[in-house]
Coordinates of N, CA, C and O in Angstrom, one line a residue:
M1 N 30.7 24.6 -11.2 CA 30.2 24.2 -12.5 C 29.7 22.8 -12.7 O 28.5 22.6 -13.2
A2 N 30.6 22.0 -12.2 CA 30.3 20.4 -12.3 C 29.0 20.3 -11.3 O 28.3 19.4 -11.5
S3 N 29.1 20.9 -10.2 CA 27.9 20.6 -9.3 C 26.7 21.1 -9.8 O 25.6 20.5 -9.5
K4 N 26.6 22.2 -10.5 CA 25.3 22.6 -11.2 C 24.7 21.7 -12.1 O 23.6 21.4 -12.2
K5 N 25.6 20.9 -12.9 CA 25.3 19.9 -13.8 C 24.7 18.7 -13.1 O 23.7 18.2 -13.5
A6 N 25.3 18.4 -12.0 CA 24.9 17.3 -11.2 C 23.5 17.5 -10.6 O 22.5 16.7 -10.4
A7 N 23.3 18.8 -10.1 CA 22.2 19.2 -9.5 C 21.0 19.3 -10.5 O 19.9 18.9 -10.3
A8 N 21.4 19.6 -11.8 CA 20.3 19.8 -12.8 C 19.8 18.4 -13.1 O 18.8 18.0 -13.6
A9 N 20.7 17.4 -13.2 CA 20.6 16.0 -13.6 C 19.5 15.4 -12.6 O 18.8 14.5 -12.9
T10 N 19.7 15.7 -11.4 CA 18.8 15.1 -10.2 C 17.7 15.9 -9.9 O 17.0 15.6 -8.9
K11 N 17.4 16.9 -10.5 CA 16.4 17.8 -10.4 C 14.9 17.2 -10.5 O 14.7 16.1 -11.3
E12 N 14.1 17.5 -9.6 CA 12.9 16.9 -9.6 C 12.1 17.6 -10.9 O 12.3 18.6 -11.3
P13 N 11.1 16.6 -11.5 CA 10.4 17.1 -12.5 C 9.3 17.9 -12.3 O 8.8 17.9 -11.1
T14 N 9.0 18.8 -13.0 CA 8.1 19.9 -12.8 C 6.6 19.2 -12.8 O 6.6 18.0 -13.4
K15 N 5.6 19.8 -12.3 CA 4.3 19.4 -12.5 C 3.8 19.0 -13.8 O 3.1 18.1 -14.1
E16 N 4.2 20.0 -14.7 CA 3.9 19.8 -16.0 C 4.5 18.5 -16.8 O 3.8 17.8 -17.5
E17 N 5.8 18.3 -16.4 CA 6.5 17.2 -16.9 C 5.8 15.9 -16.4 O 5.7 14.8 -17.0
I18 N 5.4 16.0 -15.1 CA 4.7 14.7 -14.5 C 3.5 14.5 -15.1 O 3.2 13.2 -15.5
V19 N 2.7 15.6 -15.4 CA 1.6 15.3 -16.1 C 1.4 14.9 -17.5 O 0.8 14.0 -18.0
M20 N 2.4 15.4 -18.3 CA 2.9 15.0 -19.6 C 3.2 13.5 -19.6 O 2.7 12.9 -20.5
K21 N 4.1 13.1 -18.7 CA 4.5 11.7 -18.7 C 3.2 10.9 -18.4 O 3.0 9.8 -19.1
F22 N 2.5 11.2 -17.4 CA 1.3 10.5 -17.0 C 0.3 10.3 -18.3 O -0.2 9.3 -18.6
R23 N 0.2 11.4 -18.9 CA -0.8 11.4 -19.9 C -0.2 10.6 -21.2 O -1.0 9.9 -21.7
D24 N 1.1 10.5 -21.5 CA 1.7 9.6 -22.5 C 1.6 8.3 -22.1 O 1.3 7.4 -22.9
M25 N 1.6 8.1 -20.8 CA 1.5 6.5 -20.3 C 0.0 6.0 -20.5 O -0.2 5.0 -20.8
R26 N -0.8 6.9 -20.2 CA -2.3 6.6 -20.3 C -2.5 6.4 -21.9 O -3.4 5.5 -22.2
E27 N -2.0 7.1 -22.7 CA -2.1 7.0 -24.2 C -1.8 5.7 -24.6 O -2.3 5.0 -25.5
E28 N -0.4 5.4 -24.2 CA 0.1 4.0 -24.5 C -0.9 2.9 -24.0 O -1.1 1.8 -24.8
Q29 N -1.4 3.1 -23.0 CA -2.2 2.0 -22.3 C -3.6 2.0 -23.2 O -4.0 0.8 -23.5
A30 N -4.0 3.1 -23.6 CA -5.3 3.1 -24.4 C -5.1 2.4 -25.7 O -5.8 1.7 -26.4
S31 N -3.8 2.8 -26.4 CA -3.4 2.2 -27.6 C -3.3 0.7 -27.5 O -3.9 0.0 -28.4
L32 N -2.7 0.1 -26.4 CA -2.7 -1.3 -26.2 C -4.1 -1.9 -26.1 O -4.2 -3.0 -26.7
N33 N -4.8 -1.2 -25.3 CA -6.2 -1.6 -25.2 C -7.1 -1.7 -26.6 O -7.7 -2.8 -26.8
Q34 N -6.8 -0.8 -27.4 CA -7.5 -0.8 -28.8 C -7.0 -1.8 -29.5 O -7.8 -2.5 -30.2
K35 N -5.8 -2.2 -29.6 CA -5.2 -3.1 -30.4 C -5.5 -4.5 -30.0 O -6.0 -5.4 -30.5
L36 N -5.8 -4.7 -28.7 CA -6.3 -5.9 -27.9 C -7.7 -6.1 -28.5 O -8.1 -7.2 -28.9
Y37 N -8.5 -5.0 -28.4 CA -9.8 -5.1 -28.7 C -10.0 -5.5 -30.5 O -10.8 -6.6 -30.6
E38 N -9.2 -5.0 -31.1 CA -9.1 -5.3 -32.6 C -8.8 -6.9 -32.8 O -9.5 -7.5 -33.6
F39 N -7.7 -7.2 -32.2 CA -7.4 -8.6 -32.3 C -8.5 -9.7 -31.9 O -8.7 -10.8 -32.4
K40 N -9.1 -9.3 -30.8 CA -10.2 -10.1 -30.1 C -11.3 -10.2 -31.3 O -12.0 -11.2 -31.4
M41 N -11.7 -9.1 -31.8 CA -12.6 -9.1 -33.0 C -12.2 -9.8 -34.1 O -13.2 -10.7 -34.6
D42 N -10.9 -9.9 -34.4 CA -10.4 -10.8 -35.4 C -10.6 -12.4 -35.1 O -10.9 -13.2 -36.0
I43 N -10.3 -12.5 -33.8 CA -10.4 -14.0 -33.3 C -12.0 -14.4 -33.5 O -12.3 -15.5 -33.8
D44 N -12.8 -13.5 -33.1 CA -14.3 -13.7 -33.3 C -14.7 -14.1 -34.7 O -15.5 -15.0 -35.1
E45 N -14.1 -13.2 -35.6 CA -14.4 -13.4 -37.1 C -13.9 -14.9 -37.4 O -14.5 -15.4 -38.3
H46 N -12.6 -15.1 -37.0 CA -12.0 -16.5 -37.5 C -12.9 -17.6 -36.9 O -13.1 -18.7 -37.5
R47 N -13.4 -17.4 -35.8 CA -14.2 -18.5 -35.2 C -15.6 -18.7 -35.8 O -16.0 -19.7 -36.0
V48 N -16.1 -17.5 -36.4 CA -17.3 -17.6 -37.1 C -17.0 -18.5 -38.5 O -18.0 -19.4 -38.8
V49 N -16.1 -17.9 -39.1 CA -15.7 -18.7 -40.2 C -15.4 -20.2 -40.2 O -15.7 -21.1 -40.9
E50 N -14.7 -20.4 -39.1 CA -14.2 -21.8 -38.8 C -15.5 -22.7 -38.6 O -15.5 -23.9 -39.0
D51 N -16.4 -22.2 -37.7 CA -17.6 -22.8 -37.4 C -18.4 -23.2 -38.7 O -19.0 -24.3 -38.8
A52 N -18.6 -22.2 -39.6 CA -19.1 -22.5 -40.9 C -18.5 -23.5 -41.7 O -19.2 -24.2 -42.4
L53 N -17.1 -23.5 -41.6 CA -16.4 -24.4 -42.7 C -16.4 -25.8 -42.2 O -16.3 -26.7 -42.7
K54 N -16.6 -25.9 -40.7 CA -16.5 -27.3 -40.1 C -17.7 -28.1 -40.7 O -17.5 -29.2 -40.7
V55 N -18.7 -27.7 -40.9 CA -19.9 -28.3 -41.3 C -20.0 -28.5 -42.8 O -20.8 -29.3 -43.3
A56 N -19.1 -27.8 -43.6 CA -19.2 -28.2 -45.0 C -18.3 -29.2 -45.3 O -17.3 -29.5 -44.7
P57 N -18.6 -29.7 -46.4 CA -17.8 -31.0 -47.1 C -16.5 -30.3 -47.6 O -16.3 -29.2 -48.1
G58 N -15.3 -31.3 -47.3 CA -14.1 -30.7 -47.6 C -13.8 -30.3 -49.1 O -12.9 -29.6 -49.3
E59 N -14.5 -31.1 -49.9 CA -14.3 -30.8 -51.3 C -15.0 -29.6 -52.0 O -14.9 -29.2 -52.9
R60 N -15.8 -29.0 -51.0 CA -16.7 -27.8 -51.5 C -15.7 -26.5 -51.8 O -14.7 -26.5 -51.0
K61 N -16.1 -25.9 -52.8 CA -15.3 -24.7 -53.1 C -15.7 -23.6 -52.1 O -16.7 -23.5 -51.5
C62 N -14.5 -22.8 -51.7 CA -14.6 -21.5 -50.9 C -13.7 -20.6 -51.4 O -12.7 -20.8 -52.1
Y63 N -13.9 -19.4 -50.8 CA -13.1 -18.4 -51.4 C -12.5 -17.7 -50.2 O -13.0 -17.5 -49.1
R64 N -11.2 -17.4 -50.4 CA -10.3 -16.8 -49.2 C -9.6 -15.5 -49.8 O -9.0 -15.5 -50.8
L65 N -9.7 -14.6 -49.1 CA -9.0 -13.3 -49.3 C -7.6 -13.2 -48.8 O -7.4 -13.4 -47.6
I66 N -6.6 -13.3 -49.8 CA -5.2 -13.3 -49.4 C -4.4 -12.1 -50.0 O -4.4 -12.0 -51.1
G67 N -4.0 -11.3 -49.1 CA -3.2 -10.0 -49.6 C -4.1 -9.2 -50.6 O -3.7 -8.6 -51.5
G68 N -5.5 -9.1 -50.3 CA -6.2 -8.3 -51.3 C -6.8 -9.0 -52.6 O -7.4 -8.4 -53.3
V69 N -6.2 -10.3 -52.6 CA -6.8 -11.1 -53.7 C -7.6 -12.1 -53.3 O -7.3 -12.8 -52.4
L70 N -8.6 -12.3 -54.0 CA -9.7 -13.3 -53.7 C -9.3 -14.6 -54.6 O -9.1 -14.6 -55.7
V71 N -9.0 -15.6 -53.6 CA -8.5 -17.1 -54.5 C -9.7 -18.0 -53.9 O -10.1 -18.0 -52.9
E72 N -9.6 -19.0 -55.0 CA -10.5 -20.2 -54.8 C -9.8 -21.2 -54.3 O -8.8 -21.7 -54.8
R73 N -10.4 -21.8 -53.3 CA -9.7 -23.3 -52.7 C -10.8 -24.0 -52.3 O -12.0 -23.7 -52.5
T74 N -10.5 -25.1 -51.6 CA -11.6 -26.1 -51.1 C -11.5 -25.9 -49.6 O -10.6 -25.1 -49.0
V75 N -12.6 -26.2 -49.0 CA -12.8 -26.1 -47.5 C -11.6 -27.0 -46.9 O -10.9 -26.4 -45.9
A76 N -11.2 -28.1 -47.2 CA -10.2 -28.9 -46.7 C -8.8 -28.0 -46.8 O -8.0 -28.2 -45.9
E77 N -8.5 -27.1 -47.7 CA -7.4 -26.5 -47.8 C -7.5 -25.1 -47.0 O -6.4 -24.7 -46.3
V78 N -8.5 -24.5 -46.8 CA -8.8 -23.3 -46.0 C -8.9 -23.6 -44.6 O -8.3 -22.7 -43.7
L79 N -9.6 -24.5 -44.1 CA -9.9 -24.7 -42.8 C -8.6 -24.8 -41.9 O -8.6 -24.0 -40.9
P80 N -7.7 -25.5 -42.2 CA -6.5 -25.5 -41.4 C -5.6 -24.1 -41.3 O -5.2 -23.9 -40.3
A81 N -5.7 -23.5 -42.6 CA -5.1 -22.1 -42.5 C -6.0 -21.2 -41.6 O -5.2 -20.4 -40.9
I82 N -7.1 -21.2 -41.6 CA -8.0 -20.4 -40.7 C -7.7 -20.7 -39.3 O -7.4 -19.8 -38.4
Q83 N -7.7 -22.0 -38.9 CA -7.3 -22.4 -37.5 C -6.0 -22.0 -37.1 O -5.6 -21.5 -36.0
A84 N -5.0 -22.0 -38.0 CA -3.6 -21.7 -37.7 C -3.5 -20.2 -37.3 O -2.8 -19.9 -36.5
N85 N -4.3 -19.5 -38.2 CA -4.2 -18.0 -38.2 C -4.9 -17.7 -36.9 O -4.3 -16.7 -36.2
K86 N -6.1 -18.3 -36.6 CA -6.7 -18.0 -35.1 C -5.7 -18.2 -34.0 O -5.7 -17.4 -33.0
K87 N -4.9 -19.3 -34.1 CA -4.1 -19.8 -32.9 C -3.1 -18.6 -32.9 O -2.6 -18.2 -31.8
Q88 N -2.5 -18.2 -33.9 CA -1.5 -17.2 -33.9 C -1.9 -15.8 -33.2 O -1.3 -15.0 -32.5
I89 N -3.1 -15.4 -33.7 CA -3.9 -14.1 -33.1 C -4.1 -14.4 -31.6 O -3.9 -13.3 -31.0
E90 N -4.4 -15.6 -31.2 CA -4.7 -15.7 -29.9 C -3.2 -15.7 -29.0 O -3.3 -15.3 -27.9
T91 N -2.2 -16.1 -29.5 CA -1.0 -15.9 -29.1 C -0.6 -14.4 -28.8 O -0.1 -13.9 -27.8
V92 N -0.9 -13.7 -29.9 CA -0.7 -12.2 -29.9 C -1.5 -11.5 -28.8 O -1.0 -10.7 -28.2
V93 N -2.7 -12.0 -28.8 CA -3.7 -11.4 -27.8 C -3.1 -11.7 -26.3 O -3.1 -10.8 -25.5
G94 N -2.5 -12.9 -26.2 CA -1.9 -13.0 -24.9 C -0.9 -12.3 -24.5 O -0.6 -11.7 -23.4
Q95 N 0.0 -12.1 -25.5 CA 1.2 -11.2 -25.3 C 0.8 -9.7 -25.0 O 1.3 -9.0 -24.1
L96 N -0.2 -9.3 -25.9 CA -0.9 -7.9 -25.7 C -1.3 -7.7 -24.3 O -1.4 -6.7 -23.8
Q97 N -2.1 -8.8 -23.7 CA -2.6 -8.7 -22.6 C -1.7 -8.6 -21.4 O -1.8 -7.8 -20.5
K98 N -0.7 -9.2 -21.7 CA 0.5 -9.2 -20.6 C 1.2 -7.8 -20.6 O 1.3 -7.1 -19.6
Q99 N 1.3 -7.3 -21.8 CA 1.9 -5.7 -22.0 C 0.9 -4.7 -21.4 O 1.3 -3.9 -20.7
L100 N -0.4 -5.1 -21.7 CA -1.3 -4.0 -21.1 C -1.5 -4.1 -19.4 O -1.5 -3.1 -18.9
D101 N -1.4 -5.3 -19.0 CA -1.3 -5.6 -17.5 C -0.2 -4.8 -17.0 O -0.4 -4.1 -15.9
T102 N 0.9 -5.0 -17.6 CA 2.2 -4.3 -17.1 C 2.2 -2.9 -17.1 O 2.5 -2.0 -16.3
K103 N 1.6 -2.4 -18.3 CA 1.5 -0.8 -18.5 C 0.4 -0.4 -17.4 O 0.6 0.7 -16.9
T104 N -0.6 -1.1 -17.2 CA -1.5 -0.8 -16.2 C -1.0 -0.4 -14.9 O -1.2 0.5 -14.1
K105 N -0.1 -1.4 -14.4 CA 0.6 -1.5 -13.1 C 1.5 -0.2 -13.2 O 1.7 0.4 -12.2
E106 N 2.2 -0.1 -14.2 CA 3.0 1.2 -14.3 C 2.3 2.5 -14.1 O 2.8 3.5 -13.4
V107 N 1.4 2.7 -14.8 CA 0.5 3.9 -14.8 C 0.0 4.0 -13.2 O 0.0 5.1 -12.7
M108 N -0.5 3.0 -12.7 CA -1.2 3.1 -11.3 C 0.0 3.3 -10.3 O -0.2 4.2 -9.4
A109 N 1.1 2.8 -10.6 CA 2.2 3.0 -9.7 C 2.8 4.5 -9.7 O 3.0 5.2 -8.8
Y110 N 2.8 5.1 -10.9 CA 3.4 6.4 -11.3 C 2.2 7.3 -10.8 O 2.6 8.4 -10.2
Q111 N 0.9 7.1 -10.8 CA -0.1 7.8 -10.4 C 0.0 8.0 -8.9 O -0.1 9.1 -8.2
A112 N 0.2 6.8 -8.1 CA 0.3 6.9 -6.8 C 1.6 7.7 -6.2 O 1.5 8.4 -5.4
E113 N 2.7 7.3 -7.0 CA 4.0 8.0 -6.5 C 3.7 9.5 -6.6 O 4.4 10.3 -5.8
H114 N 2.9 9.9 -7.7 CA 3.1 11.6 -7.8 C 1.7 12.0 -7.3 O 1.5 13.2 -7.5
K115 N 0.9 11.2 -6.7 CA -0.3 11.6 -6.0 C -1.1 12.3 -7.0 O -1.8 13.5 -6.9
I116 N -1.5 11.8 -8.2 CA -2.1 12.4 -9.4 C -3.7 11.9 -9.2 O -4.0 10.7 -9.0
A117 N -4.5 13.0 -9.2 CA -6.0 12.6 -9.0 C -6.5 12.9 -10.3 O -6.4 14.0 -11.0
I118 N -7.3 12.1 -10.8 CA -7.9 12.3 -12.1 C -9.3 12.9 -12.1 O -10.2 12.3 -11.3
R119 N -9.5 13.8 -12.5 CA -10.9 14.5 -12.5 C -11.7 14.1 -13.8 O -11.2 14.1 -14.9
E120 N -12.9 13.9 -13.6 CA -14.0 13.7 -14.6 C -14.3 14.8 -15.3 O -14.1 16.0 -14.7
P121 N -14.6 14.9 -16.6 CA -15.1 16.1 -17.3 C -16.0 16.8 -16.5 O -17.0 16.3 -16.1
G122 N -16.0 18.2 -16.4 CA -16.9 19.1 -15.6 C -16.7 19.0 -14.2 O -17.5 19.9 -13.5
Q123 N -15.8 18.3 -13.7 CA -15.5 18.5 -12.2 C -14.2 19.4 -12.1 O -13.3 19.5 -12.8
M124 N -14.4 20.1 -11.0 CA -13.5 21.2 -10.6 C -12.8 20.9 -9.3 O -13.3 20.4 -8.4

């Protein structure tokens, strides 16, 4: 009885289990890629605002959306906050890129280990 449990624990995964795990890994990879894209777009938006505010006088009024509330500030108050937010987002992008690289290596290793061939749609 004990040997049956040990044999079941070391049992090879079925083809379906291998494919499901591979599919899950690819979905995680795609999710990381999507998040990375969104954060890169945020960086671009921050860069555009930063560039526009750099040429504006510091005492000029500007508006900033904070938590869904539009608040009036001056350029001198908003510009440092925009720059700090952009740096934080860039840090997150760096971390996500590392996670994506790691996940990509895992997916490729799993694919090679189980000899998984990816077929294009319409290919048989």
